[in-house]
Every structure is written in C-alpha cells, then in structure tokens.
Amino acid sequence: MTSVATPTLQASALADLLVAADLRGHFTHGLNRLEMYVNDMVKKVCAGDATPVIIKESVSTALVDGKNGLGPVVGNFCMDLAIQKAKQTGVGWVCAKGSNHYGIAGWYAMTASKQGLMVESSLNSDCAIRTNPIALAAPGEKGDDFVLDMATSVVSGGKVEVACVKGEDVPAGWALDRDGAPTTNAERALDGYLLPLGGDETHSGYKGFGLGMMVEIFCGILTGAPYGSNIRDWTRTDRPADLSQCFVAVDPSFFAPGFEGRMTDLMNHCRNMEPEAPQKPVLVAGDPERLHMRKVEQEGGITYHINQINNLWKLAKYLDVTPLQP
Amino acid sequence: MTSVATPTLQASALADLLVAADLRGHFTHGLNRLEMYVNDMVKKVCAGDATPVIIKESVSTALVDGKNGLGPVVGNFCMDLAIQKAKQTGVGWVCAKGSNHYGIAGWYAMTASKQGLMVESSLNSDCAIRTNPIALAAPGEKGDDFVLDMATSVVSGGKVEVACVKGEDVPAGWALDRDGAPTTNAERALDGYLLPLGGDETHSGYKGFGLGMMVEIFCGILTGAPYGSNIRDWTRTDRPADLSQCFVAVDPSFFAPGFEGRMTDLMNHCRNMEPEAPQKPVLVAGDPERLHMRKVEQEGGITYHINQINNLWKLAKYLDVTPLQP
C-alpha cells in the first residue's frame, strides 16, 4: 500500500484489519482483498492519505465525512469516537459517509468489546440491498466475548465466489439467477441475486430483507450519502464508492452491574447444551473464529492456500516490492 | 381489566395496544390475549396499578424497574423516556426489568416514528432463546413509515398455534420436536422448538440464533433481570414474569437533513420493483399492516373470527361485565 502512495499510518490500519480477518478465518475479507485496495489507490478512486472530519456532533452522536479515505481509517476513527461518547453518556452513535470498504464488520465491534463496551457496526453495500452486514460484539469475562458478524443475506457473496472458483454448485435456497429464478449454479448465482436471510416467503425471507433495509437506514439514509440502488456498482471502480457506515457503542456500566458475568453465563449455558451430534458441540457467535485463532497459534502462523500465495507474489511483482517470504 | 382491579389509566394503555394489534392484522397479539392479562391480574402475578421507576439515568440512557406493571404501561413509560432523551442528545437507550408481556413490539416503535424518530424495541421471551422479537420503525414522508416487527425465529409461536387449531401441518424448516428432530406436525412443533431465522446450518440458522442472543443481551443481560433459561416458563403463571425490554430512539435530525424524504424514496424504489408475480407487488416492512388497516377502514370495523367473539363473550360472563355488542 505504501508503494501506491498510502501513508504508513493509513496503510498500517488496513494491514491490521486484513491480518485480523485471516487470523479469524475470514479469508474472503483478508489479504485476499489487498489487490482491490491497491487498485483503488492506483485508479485514484480512494484517498489513501485522507483524514475523516466530524460534520455534526452532540454528546452522544456524530456525523462524519470519511473524505473518501480507506475504510479501516474511517471505521477506526468513528469507532473510537463512538467509544469515547459511550464512556461519557452511556451511548455513542456515529455514522460516516464518504467511506470505502471497511473489511470485517466484527473488527470494529471487537475494538470496543475489548474495552468492555457493547457495539453494533454496519455497512451498506453496493447495488440495491445486497449483503448489508451487521456486527454485534459484547464482552464476557476473562477475554471471552460474543461476536456476531453476519451478512443479512442467507450467505455473503464471498461464499458464492468460493463455490465458483471450486467449480461447485451452491445449495438450493441461497440465490436467484439474473431473471429471478432459483438457481444452484454458482456462476448464475454470482451473476444474479443473493436471497435475504430466511430465503423464501414461507421461511420469512422478508425478515432478512427487512434487516438489510434496517442496515441501509442506519447507513445511507442517516448520512445522506448514496443508498440502495444509487450506490456505485461493486465492479465499476471508476468513481469513489461513497459508502456509509454506522457504529454504535453502549457502556453496560450505565445499566445493571455485572454485565460481563451474565454474558459469560449465557454463553456457557448455550455451549453446554447437549448437541444434536456429539462431535459438533454448540457454539455461540465468535466461537468458530476463536477455534481458528487457536489453530493459527498452534501452527505458528496463518496457513494460506497456494493460489492466494501465488496471487500475492504476482501483486508484489506488479508493484515491484519484496514479496511475502516463506 | 378494570373489573379485576386495574386502574383506568393502566387498563386504557393495554386496550389501546390490543386494538392496535388487531387493527394491524396481528390477531395473535390483540384481544385474543386479553384473557391472559386478566388471568395475570386474577392470580395477582402482575401489579396492574404499578408505576415504573427510574433506577439509574444519564442524559442518553436509563435503567427502569417496571415494578411488575402491565407490559404496555412499562413499555410506554420507557419509550416516552427514550424519545425525550433522543430529542435532547440524538439517542435515548432505555432498558426495563420487572416488566410483563408488552404486546406487539411495533407499537412502541411506531409511537416514536410518528414523532419523526427512528426506533428499535425488543423483548426477551420465556424459556431460553425463543422468539425474542425485535422491531424497527423509521418515518417517511406524509405518514408513510417503515415498520419491521419480527420474531428472530423463522416464525412466531403464534403461527404454530394457529396451525394446531386448524389441524394443519407446518412447513418443513419451521420447527423441531421435543427430541430435536425436524417435524411438520404442528402439535409436536408446539411441544418442541422453533428454528431460528435461517433454519439449518446451510441456510445460516446461526444468524437467527445470534440475533436472538442479541435481543437477550439488549434485555436481560443489560438489565440484570432473568435471561435465557432463567426466565419463567410461559405456561407457569404462579410467579411474576420479570421480563426485560429495550427501547432505543434516534433523532435523525442529529444526522444529515432530509431523512424522511430518503426513507420514502428507498421504500418506493422497492415497491416499484418488478414483482416475481404481477398479482403480488413488492411490499416493504409495514405495508401488509397498512393494507389491513385500509381493509378495516373500508369495512367500518375489525372483523373477528366467530371463535374469538365466543371466547370474549365467555370471558365477559366469567367477569360479570357487559359483553362486546354486535
């Protein structure tokens, strides 16, 4: 990133985020996306050196202009601001416009959770209401935490991309083709539409659709930036993305004492439930990522697929920088 | 309600809520539930004359003790408090413990939406993580609004009850039986478990489970009241319910101007999309209820099923009050 004119401070923020995604096992949102961020800098559609500014502010709220900066730069700025306000008034609600893709939503939620705060974070996505992710994190005892980080569609686009690359079908109930017909063909699904969480009407797909709109309301509608179908297409990188993001921090100490103990108790109650299959214990949101982090620790590093290593070598060659060393 | 020692003020609050549910077509949460509220008063497990008190407060937050009052009494108190705080600081986040069933979550959300505020409202439910509903309302122009009011399970328990009464099967993917096996038998489903929104693992049921836990965190975990499996069983009415509720109001005027115009534009964009079937136009959250309200207006009143009328007559006889007049 520094080789394409991103100052070290901003580049580091992005690096931390991408590595955290890979560490947690979300490879679709980690180093895999580096090329996209590089291209945004090369095409000058993202301002790598930008610093966000506050447009409007109250003790508990802020509207921020990201000034087209890198997603994590805008995201960290807003999350820190929301945390600061939550510590003073119990709640901090900060929305940003003029931002870019900010990686895993859980990153920001975890930042606050580490400080003992409860957080919601969400991002609108290009092209009508697509994956519109939402994350919620809440701290338990001794570093334990609840981290829900989910697309409001049945699955994220990344899972369909992976099926495409592997030449596999996708399960029924994930997607429609371009003409609106259900499909299990991964390429047709990628060219079509993801179903909202719930799927068809019988299984309450309108709830996933409603949650996706809720995210849009928290983002583009509150900030006044593009929303819904006004948002730039994911593939058209000839102009700034102008994405919106929303960060809400809540300080549990403004409510009943003992929040962290109750969180751990609730999570352990779920984890200790008798599983349907003995080899698949009940997990709560954040546990699959915790298991992946333990695996990385045991292996002494993150294991990447050879295709990804090759892509990063190609990228290093293109940028004329030292490639990742084995 | 007044015949079972509920003061008029509190009884009126409940009446308004129940009629609003029926008017919106949510008959499972309307007058149909009157008998339950009456029984709570007869058994003295609910304090019909209680007035909620604020335990802890900041400019933007409050922790309220509902003093075991009627759900709508506690709910209206908290929603009004959250609205008042949102008008001052942009956000009001109010949680109550010591409450009872509060009817349709959308009622509270709409109260604030009518004043131009955006709202979230949620309620934990008895017996581990069940339906844990969440509602979000946001105002559009000229009285138009977005009202999402949903159980975080695939469907609410009421839909399974209705299938039971009609002697019909429920669709696959709604429920498990008591032993954890998938079932389409409505009675076994009612005796078993509702699946979380999304359904099985392939279709991301863990997201619905995570959203259900989010609601629990906003309610029982923040307030310090019973949560998860500590909550009183729905059918065991020998002790107070001690339910928790959470109300969040946001004043959009603290963010970018023109919120209501953008809301209407987003909703109309969705409504004007080409539907899959011409006779089923695209609706946004709140539209089905709007259509029902229009039907009620055209018919000059709410049309109840004969069984419900009979039940209300029986209840009137039991209470020795004047029955509903035709």
XYZ file of C-alpha atoms in Angstrom:
652
model
C 0.000 0.000 0.000
C 2.866 2.376 0.740
C 4.223 1.684 -2.773
C 0.980 3.165 -4.161
C 1.231 6.386 -2.151
C -0.605 5.375 1.035
C 0.959 6.976 4.125
C 2.300 4.429 6.671
C -0.327 5.300 9.292
C -3.229 4.572 6.969
C -1.529 1.529 5.388
C -0.915 0.056 8.861
C -4.574 0.417 9.790
C -5.503 -1.565 6.683
C -2.793 -4.189 7.330
C -4.017 -4.776 10.902
C -7.550 -5.291 9.671
C -6.688 -7.669 6.817
C -4.473 -9.838 9.015
C -7.158 -9.917 11.721
C -9.666 -11.207 9.148
C -7.315 -14.023 8.078
C -6.452 -14.810 11.698
C -10.170 -15.242 12.421
C -10.568 -17.488 9.362
C -12.453 -14.955 7.215
C -10.093 -15.346 4.273
C -12.552 -13.735 1.841
C -12.088 -10.417 3.684
C -8.356 -10.612 4.440
C -5.191 -10.371 2.329
C -7.327 -11.766 -0.490
C -8.747 -8.230 -0.823
C -5.375 -6.441 -0.866
C -5.368 -6.204 -4.653
C -8.729 -4.419 -4.566
C -7.396 -1.801 -2.136
C -4.223 -1.412 -4.226
C -6.269 -0.940 -7.390
C -8.426 1.711 -5.721
C -5.205 3.637 -4.984
C -3.763 3.097 -8.476
C -7.002 4.323 -10.082
C -7.116 7.191 -7.560
C -10.745 6.449 -6.611
C -9.756 6.244 -2.931
C -7.860 8.935 -0.990
C -5.272 6.884 0.890
C -3.977 9.898 2.803
C -7.372 11.228 3.891
C -8.288 12.002 7.495
C -12.000 11.880 8.411
C -13.712 15.012 9.759
C -16.716 15.497 12.048
C -19.523 17.405 10.284
C -22.068 17.491 13.109
C -21.866 16.402 16.733
C -23.728 16.039 20.032
C -22.624 14.477 23.322
C -23.898 11.115 22.068
C -23.875 11.336 18.270
C -21.687 12.336 15.353
C -21.966 12.546 11.593
C -18.558 12.007 9.992
C -17.274 12.658 6.470
C -14.706 9.974 5.684
C -13.259 12.190 2.912
C -13.035 9.066 0.716
C -10.372 7.579 2.981
C -9.569 3.890 3.372
C -12.444 2.001 5.028
C -10.493 0.990 8.135
C -9.175 4.536 8.610
C -12.719 5.924 8.587
C -14.009 2.959 10.598
C -11.399 3.223 13.360
C -11.968 6.978 13.614
C -15.736 6.529 14.023
C -15.484 3.566 16.381
C -13.061 5.441 18.660
C -15.391 8.445 18.655
C -18.423 6.287 19.498
C -16.487 4.603 22.340
C -15.441 7.988 23.759
C -19.059 9.212 23.715
C -20.370 5.943 25.214
C -17.958 6.295 28.133
C -19.379 9.762 28.810
C -23.111 9.343 28.224
C -23.667 5.572 28.003
C -24.241 5.580 24.230
C -22.277 6.757 21.214
C -23.958 6.631 17.796
C -21.638 7.639 14.946
C -22.397 7.471 11.213
C -19.937 8.081 8.388
C -20.399 8.866 4.736
C -17.632 9.148 2.134
C -16.093 5.856 3.192
C -14.847 2.751 1.414
C -14.989 -0.988 2.067
C -14.080 -1.430 5.686
C -13.337 -5.170 5.842
C -14.884 -7.398 8.502
C -17.550 -5.534 10.470
C -16.545 -7.555 13.518
C -13.177 -5.761 13.686
C -14.754 -2.545 14.909
C -17.168 -4.325 17.206
C -14.263 -6.195 18.807
C -12.283 -3.000 19.324
C -14.980 -1.729 21.644
C -15.727 -5.105 23.206
C -12.080 -5.270 24.353
C -12.759 -2.083 26.310
C -15.813 -3.618 27.951
C -18.360 -1.965 25.685
C -21.188 -3.438 23.654
C -21.174 -2.499 19.981
C -23.106 -2.591 16.760
C -21.456 -1.836 13.442
C -22.956 -1.922 9.972
C -22.141 -1.044 6.363
C -24.311 -0.532 3.315
C -23.205 -2.348 0.190
C -23.201 -1.554 -3.486
C -26.142 -2.292 -5.709
C -29.552 -2.115 -4.034
C -29.831 -4.123 -0.864
C -27.309 -6.921 -1.048
C -25.332 -8.356 1.801
C -25.589 -5.281 4.118
C -23.606 -6.781 7.001
C -24.174 -6.140 10.667
C -21.913 -6.987 13.589
C -22.529 -7.043 17.305
C -19.937 -7.697 19.971
C -20.337 -7.872 23.744
C -17.655 -8.638 26.324
C -17.756 -11.619 28.673
C -15.332 -12.440 31.478
C -11.584 -13.101 31.056
C -11.419 -12.064 27.401
C -14.396 -14.180 26.359
C -16.750 -12.359 24.008
C -19.792 -12.648 21.808
C -19.038 -11.531 18.232
C -21.862 -11.813 15.730
C -20.676 -10.694 12.284
C -23.191 -11.509 9.587
C -24.443 -10.597 6.143
C -28.219 -10.039 6.201
C -28.421 -12.220 3.076
C -28.536 -16.038 3.509
C -24.791 -16.104 2.843
C -22.208 -13.482 1.900
C -21.178 -13.052 -1.723
C -17.775 -14.478 -0.834
C -19.232 -17.958 -0.292
C -20.688 -17.956 -3.813
C -17.348 -16.742 -5.211
C -15.581 -19.630 -3.470
C -18.044 -22.150 -4.978
C -17.397 -20.584 -8.403
C -13.635 -20.934 -8.054
C -14.008 -24.560 -6.942
C -16.494 -25.284 -9.758
C -19.093 -26.465 -7.258
C -22.866 -25.914 -7.061
C -24.360 -23.785 -4.307
C -27.156 -25.175 -2.070
C -30.773 -24.524 -3.076
C -32.137 -21.521 -1.222
C -29.048 -19.321 -1.491
C -29.617 -17.416 -4.708
C -31.675 -16.450 -7.728
C -30.331 -16.045 -11.270
C -30.422 -12.765 -13.174
C -34.044 -13.473 -14.226
C -35.179 -14.065 -10.657
C -35.426 -17.867 -10.909
C -33.945 -20.040 -8.119
C -30.553 -21.481 -9.086
C -27.908 -23.793 -7.669
C -25.401 -22.919 -10.405
C -22.677 -20.851 -8.709
C -21.869 -18.740 -11.778
C -25.506 -17.923 -12.424
C -25.889 -17.138 -8.729
C -22.898 -14.793 -8.821
C -24.410 -13.053 -11.835
C -27.809 -12.944 -10.092
C -29.057 -12.172 -6.605
C -28.462 -13.487 -3.094
C -31.637 -14.326 -1.183
C -32.207 -12.472 2.095
C -31.746 -14.399 5.357
C -34.748 -16.711 5.730
C -34.951 -17.403 1.991
C -38.468 -17.772 0.565
C -41.675 -16.219 1.912
C -42.706 -19.393 3.811
C -39.428 -19.207 5.726
C -39.732 -15.472 6.337
C -37.210 -14.149 3.814
C -38.938 -10.786 4.304
C -37.229 -10.634 7.699
C -33.763 -10.798 6.116
C -34.946 -8.199 3.570
C -36.174 -6.013 6.444
C -32.883 -6.384 8.322
C -30.992 -5.423 5.152
C -33.140 -2.295 4.905
C -32.505 -1.579 8.596
C -28.783 -1.512 7.856
C -29.414 0.798 4.893
C -31.416 3.123 7.168
C -28.558 3.164 9.723
C -26.082 3.968 6.936
C -27.038 5.739 3.699
C -30.387 7.097 4.918
C -28.999 8.622 8.144
C -25.866 10.020 6.480
C -27.419 11.377 3.289
C -24.890 9.521 1.112
C -25.935 7.174 -1.710
C -28.215 4.314 -0.638
C -29.884 1.303 -2.209
C -29.534 1.213 -5.960
C -27.843 4.646 -6.024
C -24.674 3.084 -4.685
C -21.837 2.533 -7.128
C -21.685 -0.967 -8.607
C -19.041 -3.154 -6.925
C -17.336 -3.770 -10.288
C -17.388 -0.132 -11.513
C -14.344 1.348 -9.848
C -14.158 4.495 -11.977
C -15.538 6.733 -9.227
C -15.384 6.805 -5.405
C -17.550 4.228 -3.587
C -19.009 6.800 -1.127
C -20.151 4.041 1.228
C -21.765 4.726 4.589
C -21.106 3.031 7.908
C -22.720 3.140 11.323
C -21.089 2.493 14.707
C -22.975 2.251 17.974
C -21.209 1.774 21.307
C -23.025 1.176 24.593
C -21.344 1.220 28.003
C -23.032 -1.539 30.065
C -21.896 0.122 33.313
C -24.696 2.666 32.725
C -27.146 -0.210 33.274
C -27.140 -3.071 35.824
C -23.736 -4.003 37.325
C -22.291 -7.446 36.441
C -22.808 -7.398 32.663
C -19.684 -9.435 31.834
C -20.538 -12.209 34.290
C -24.032 -12.567 32.859
C -22.632 -12.616 29.298
C -20.268 -15.466 30.146
C -23.037 -17.344 31.954
C -25.401 -17.020 28.965
C -22.713 -18.100 26.501
C -21.654 -21.072 28.637
C -25.269 -22.119 29.093
C -25.574 -22.370 25.293
C -22.173 -24.052 24.874
C -23.069 -26.685 27.476
C -26.324 -27.666 25.809
C -26.492 -31.230 24.518
C -25.590 -31.035 20.823
C -27.569 -32.742 18.066
C -24.382 -34.615 17.079
C -21.745 -35.292 19.792
C -18.854 -34.305 17.506
C -20.462 -30.898 16.868
C -20.689 -29.045 20.193
C -22.938 -25.992 20.398
C -21.048 -22.802 19.549
C -22.002 -19.184 20.104
C -21.193 -16.288 17.766
C -17.419 -15.759 17.891
C -16.523 -19.356 18.819
C -15.734 -20.570 15.274
C -13.299 -17.643 14.954
C -11.802 -18.422 18.372
C -11.197 -22.025 17.239
C -9.481 -20.734 14.093
C -7.266 -18.374 16.098
C -6.232 -21.287 18.331
C -5.369 -23.331 15.219
C -3.228 -20.465 13.896
C -1.466 -20.215 17.247
C -0.789 -23.966 17.332
C 0.540 -23.923 13.765
C 2.668 -20.869 14.482
C 1.137 -18.815 11.676
C -1.726 -18.388 9.209
C -1.921 -21.121 6.546
C -2.816 -19.669 3.132
C -3.980 -21.574 0.059
C -1.276 -21.831 -2.595
C -3.444 -19.865 -5.074
C -3.524 -16.944 -2.688
C 0.246 -17.056 -2.166
C 0.688 -17.033 -5.944
C -1.656 -14.068 -6.303
C 0.269 -12.131 -3.662
C 3.553 -12.920 -5.442
C 2.086 -11.623 -8.696
C 0.888 -8.495 -6.923
C 4.329 -7.948 -5.369
C 5.923 -8.310 -8.800
C 3.413 -5.857 -10.339
C 4.141 -3.327 -7.579
C 7.867 -4.054 -7.651
C 8.028 -4.693 -3.886
C 9.577 -7.517 -1.853
C 7.175 -10.490 -1.913
C 5.973 -12.376 1.181
C 8.822 -14.559 2.409
C 8.190 -18.248 3.172
C -59.391 -5.187 33.134
C -60.997 -2.611 35.436
C -63.246 -5.398 36.809
C -60.077 -7.171 38.010
C -58.737 -4.137 39.874
C -56.725 -2.468 37.095
C -56.889 1.341 37.334
C -58.445 3.005 34.265
C -55.179 4.645 33.190
C -53.317 1.335 33.022
C -56.287 -0.545 31.553
C -56.609 2.058 28.788
C -52.943 1.682 27.861
C -53.480 -2.055 27.418
C -56.729 -1.542 25.478
C -55.060 0.840 23.020
C -52.285 -1.673 22.388
C -54.545 -4.701 21.902
C -56.834 -2.873 19.484
C -53.829 -1.553 17.561
C -52.569 -5.128 17.122
C -55.929 -6.279 15.739
C -56.210 -3.187 13.541
C -52.819 -4.059 12.029
C -53.921 -7.673 11.471
C -51.779 -9.188 14.233
C -54.727 -11.023 15.812
C -52.453 -13.349 17.798
C -51.297 -10.340 19.855
C -54.589 -8.449 20.135
C -57.829 -9.027 22.037
C -57.014 -12.730 21.733
C -54.546 -12.168 24.594
C -56.983 -10.309 26.880
C -57.729 -13.446 28.862
C -54.029 -13.885 29.634
C -53.784 -10.335 31.008
C -56.990 -10.829 33.012
C -55.670 -14.092 34.481
C -52.398 -12.402 35.466
C -54.461 -9.898 37.463
C -56.737 -12.569 38.983
C -53.708 -14.617 40.067
C -52.043 -11.437 41.300
C -48.794 -12.196 39.418
C -48.963 -8.793 37.701
C -49.313 -5.434 39.502
C -51.961 -3.691 37.430
C -51.663 -0.447 39.392
C -47.861 -0.219 39.288
C -45.985 2.828 38.025
C -42.444 2.243 36.667
C -39.486 3.968 38.336
C -36.074 5.045 37.015
C -33.239 3.272 38.851
C -30.282 4.816 37.042
C -30.064 7.560 34.443
C -27.758 9.581 32.186
C -28.595 12.186 29.523
C -28.910 9.373 26.974
C -29.693 6.225 28.953
C -31.968 4.896 31.680
C -32.451 1.663 33.565
C -36.090 1.303 34.608
C -37.802 -1.003 37.088
C -41.266 -1.780 35.745
C -42.400 -2.792 39.263
C -44.196 -5.773 37.690
C -46.638 -3.440 35.932
C -48.571 -4.239 32.771
C -46.266 -4.575 29.744
C -47.743 -1.610 27.832
C -47.569 0.602 30.925
C -43.858 -0.143 31.339
C -43.286 -0.019 27.579
C -44.961 3.359 27.055
C -43.064 4.810 30.030
C -39.709 3.652 28.617
C -40.472 4.620 25.031
C -41.512 8.140 26.082
C -38.344 8.453 28.154
C -36.163 7.278 25.252
C -37.889 9.742 22.896
C -37.335 12.618 25.341
C -33.621 11.776 25.623
C -33.260 11.345 21.834
C -34.686 14.814 21.274
C -32.017 16.224 23.600
C -28.893 14.241 22.705
C -29.786 12.415 19.472
C -30.091 8.987 21.143
C -32.106 7.554 24.002
C -31.374 3.996 25.157
C -33.755 2.768 27.859
C -33.943 -0.740 29.322
C -36.580 -2.053 31.709
C -36.674 -5.039 34.014
C -39.675 -6.172 36.082
C -41.992 -5.967 33.109
C -44.623 -8.241 31.566
C -45.677 -9.164 28.020
C -45.859 -5.917 26.135
C -47.822 -6.945 23.024
C -46.611 -6.083 19.533
C -43.101 -4.639 19.623
C -44.053 -2.458 16.669
C -46.454 -0.427 18.865
C -43.602 1.286 20.688
C -41.546 1.705 17.549
C -44.487 3.382 15.807
C -45.067 5.747 18.737
C -41.663 7.254 18.153
C -41.824 7.036 14.371
C -44.945 9.238 14.466
C -42.782 11.896 16.123
C -40.178 11.628 13.380
C -37.767 9.426 15.297
C -36.180 6.120 14.381
C -36.651 3.352 16.931
C -35.631 -0.122 17.945
C -37.588 -2.089 20.515
C -37.006 -5.602 21.757
C -38.228 -8.056 24.380
C -36.755 -11.230 25.785
C -39.090 -14.206 25.942
C -39.594 -17.033 28.351
C -37.661 -20.273 28.140
C -34.145 -19.977 26.767
C -33.893 -18.138 23.479
C -37.199 -18.477 21.710
C -38.882 -15.902 19.575
C -37.085 -12.825 21.058
C -38.785 -10.232 18.855
C -37.230 -7.047 17.552
C -38.951 -4.081 15.935
C -37.595 -1.151 13.986
C -39.620 1.794 12.744
C -38.491 4.802 10.731
C -40.635 7.668 9.454
C -41.086 8.506 5.767
C -42.984 11.443 4.287
C -46.710 12.150 4.741
C -47.288 9.482 7.406
C -45.555 6.733 5.416
C -43.284 4.599 7.559
C -41.091 1.530 7.691
C -42.159 -0.831 10.498
C -40.234 -4.077 10.828
C -41.670 -6.166 13.669
C -40.252 -9.676 13.690
C -39.539 -12.725 15.817
C -35.903 -13.786 15.430
C -37.151 -17.368 14.992
C -38.299 -18.497 11.492
C -41.874 -17.767 12.577
C -43.507 -16.668 15.823
C -45.072 -19.258 18.129
C -48.494 -17.839 17.226
C -48.258 -19.206 13.677
C -47.689 -22.723 15.003
C -50.628 -22.303 17.425
C -52.864 -21.289 14.521
C -51.822 -24.406 12.543
C -52.610 -26.507 15.626
C -56.071 -25.033 15.975
C -56.765 -25.582 12.274
C -55.365 -29.135 12.439
C -52.869 -28.348 9.676
C -49.201 -29.315 9.248
C -46.494 -26.656 9.474
C -43.959 -26.256 6.610
C -40.663 -28.145 6.853
C -37.962 -25.880 8.251
C -40.067 -24.193 10.932
C -39.565 -26.417 13.954
C -38.004 -29.360 15.742
C -39.840 -31.757 18.037
C -39.028 -32.172 21.723
C -36.212 -34.619 20.835
C -34.613 -32.187 18.407
C -35.772 -33.918 15.214
C -37.277 -31.849 12.366
C -41.067 -32.041 12.322
C -44.008 -30.785 10.253
C -46.572 -31.912 12.833
C -47.962 -28.729 14.387
C -48.612 -30.261 17.811
C -45.154 -31.785 18.028
C -43.742 -28.455 16.876
C -45.655 -26.573 19.583
C -44.329 -29.025 22.165
C -40.823 -28.697 20.684
C -38.653 -25.841 19.437
C -38.897 -23.129 16.816
C -35.886 -22.939 14.495
C -34.018 -19.631 14.421
C -34.396 -17.408 11.336
C -32.382 -19.027 8.523
C -33.259 -22.558 9.652
C -30.495 -25.170 9.229
C -26.747 -24.546 9.224
C -26.502 -24.492 5.404
C -29.005 -21.634 5.361
C -27.306 -19.786 8.222
C -29.669 -20.563 11.088
C -26.814 -19.469 13.356
C -27.595 -15.907 12.259
C -31.135 -16.111 13.620
C -29.707 -17.707 16.781
C -27.198 -14.854 17.044
C -29.916 -12.225 16.550
C -31.987 -13.906 19.271
C -28.984 -13.669 21.596
C -28.504 -10.016 20.612
C -32.037 -9.319 21.826
C -31.289 -11.193 25.061
C -28.152 -9.061 25.533
C -30.178 -5.846 24.985
C -32.761 -7.051 27.534
C -31.976 -9.479 30.365
C -28.186 -9.099 30.217
C -28.195 -5.274 30.296
C -30.909 -5.060 32.969
C -29.720 -7.811 35.303
C -33.163 -9.475 35.278
C -33.666 -13.161 34.389
C -32.355 -14.130 30.952
C -32.232 -17.213 28.757
C -33.425 -20.328 30.526
C -33.766 -18.460 33.858
C -36.912 -16.802 32.579
C -40.205 -18.081 33.868
C -41.932 -20.614 31.611
C -44.734 -19.081 29.526
C -47.235 -21.590 30.948
C -46.197 -21.257 34.616
C -48.051 -18.193 35.795
C -47.571 -18.745 39.513
C -44.926 -16.042 39.820
C -44.204 -12.688 38.122
C -42.741 -12.889 34.582
C -39.961 -10.338 35.294
C -39.391 -9.780 31.582
C -36.933 -7.229 30.217
C -37.404 -4.814 27.359
C -35.158 -2.427 25.471
C -36.121 0.797 23.693
C -33.776 2.827 21.534
C -34.817 6.114 19.933
C -32.661 8.038 17.477
C -33.434 11.562 16.265
C -32.435 11.676 12.575
C -32.163 15.481 12.703
C -28.846 14.960 14.538
C -27.509 13.460 11.290
C -27.973 14.555 7.643
C -31.080 16.672 6.869
C -33.800 15.119 4.673
C -34.133 11.727 6.393
C -37.869 11.351 5.725
C -37.547 12.091 2.015
C -34.806 9.496 1.621
C -36.871 6.917 3.554
C -39.838 7.406 1.247
C -37.598 7.259 -1.809
C -35.983 3.984 -0.653
C -39.339 2.411 0.182
C -40.899 3.494 -3.121
C -37.868 2.214 -5.022
C -38.523 -1.240 -3.518
C -42.299 -1.046 -4.012
C -41.854 -0.134 -7.677
C -39.575 -3.080 -8.454
C -40.960 -5.596 -10.938
C -42.518 -8.361 -8.819
C -41.930 -12.058 -9.430
C -45.707 -12.480 -9.872
C -47.763 -9.497 -11.171
C -50.532 -10.073 -8.603
C -48.020 -9.875 -5.740
C -46.431 -6.405 -5.763
C -43.251 -5.863 -3.735
C -44.036 -4.720 -0.185
C -41.762 -3.212 2.438
C -41.989 -3.806 6.184
C -45.216 -2.174 7.406
C -47.093 -2.423 4.087
C -49.030 -5.644 4.908
C -50.270 -3.935 8.088
C -51.145 -0.784 6.133
C -53.225 -2.901 3.724
C -55.024 -4.486 6.677
C -55.766 -1.106 8.242
C -57.235 0.060 4.919
C -59.444 -3.069 4.833
C -60.669 -2.342 8.378
C -61.456 1.231 7.382
C -63.373 0.097 4.299
C -65.342 -2.448 6.311
C -66.037 0.082 9.058
C -64.513 -2.062 11.802
C -62.309 -5.011 12.707
C -63.685 -8.386 11.620
C -63.118 -11.067 14.261
C -63.409 -14.829 13.849
C -66.541 -16.238 15.474
C -64.416 -18.338 17.860
C -62.798 -15.218 19.195
C -66.143 -13.471 19.678
C -67.379 -16.533 21.581
C -64.255 -16.528 23.765
C -64.756 -12.845 24.578
C -68.411 -13.495 25.479
C -67.311 -16.296 27.812
C -64.748 -14.011 29.377
C -67.349 -11.254 29.853
C -69.662 -13.749 31.528
C -66.861 -15.004 33.794
C -66.012 -11.424 34.790
C -69.691 -10.437 35.010
C -69.221 -7.413 32.725
C -71.182 -6.217 29.678
C -70.074 -8.273 26.670
C -68.968 -6.784 23.325
C -72.067 -5.556 21.486
C -72.649 -6.553 17.844
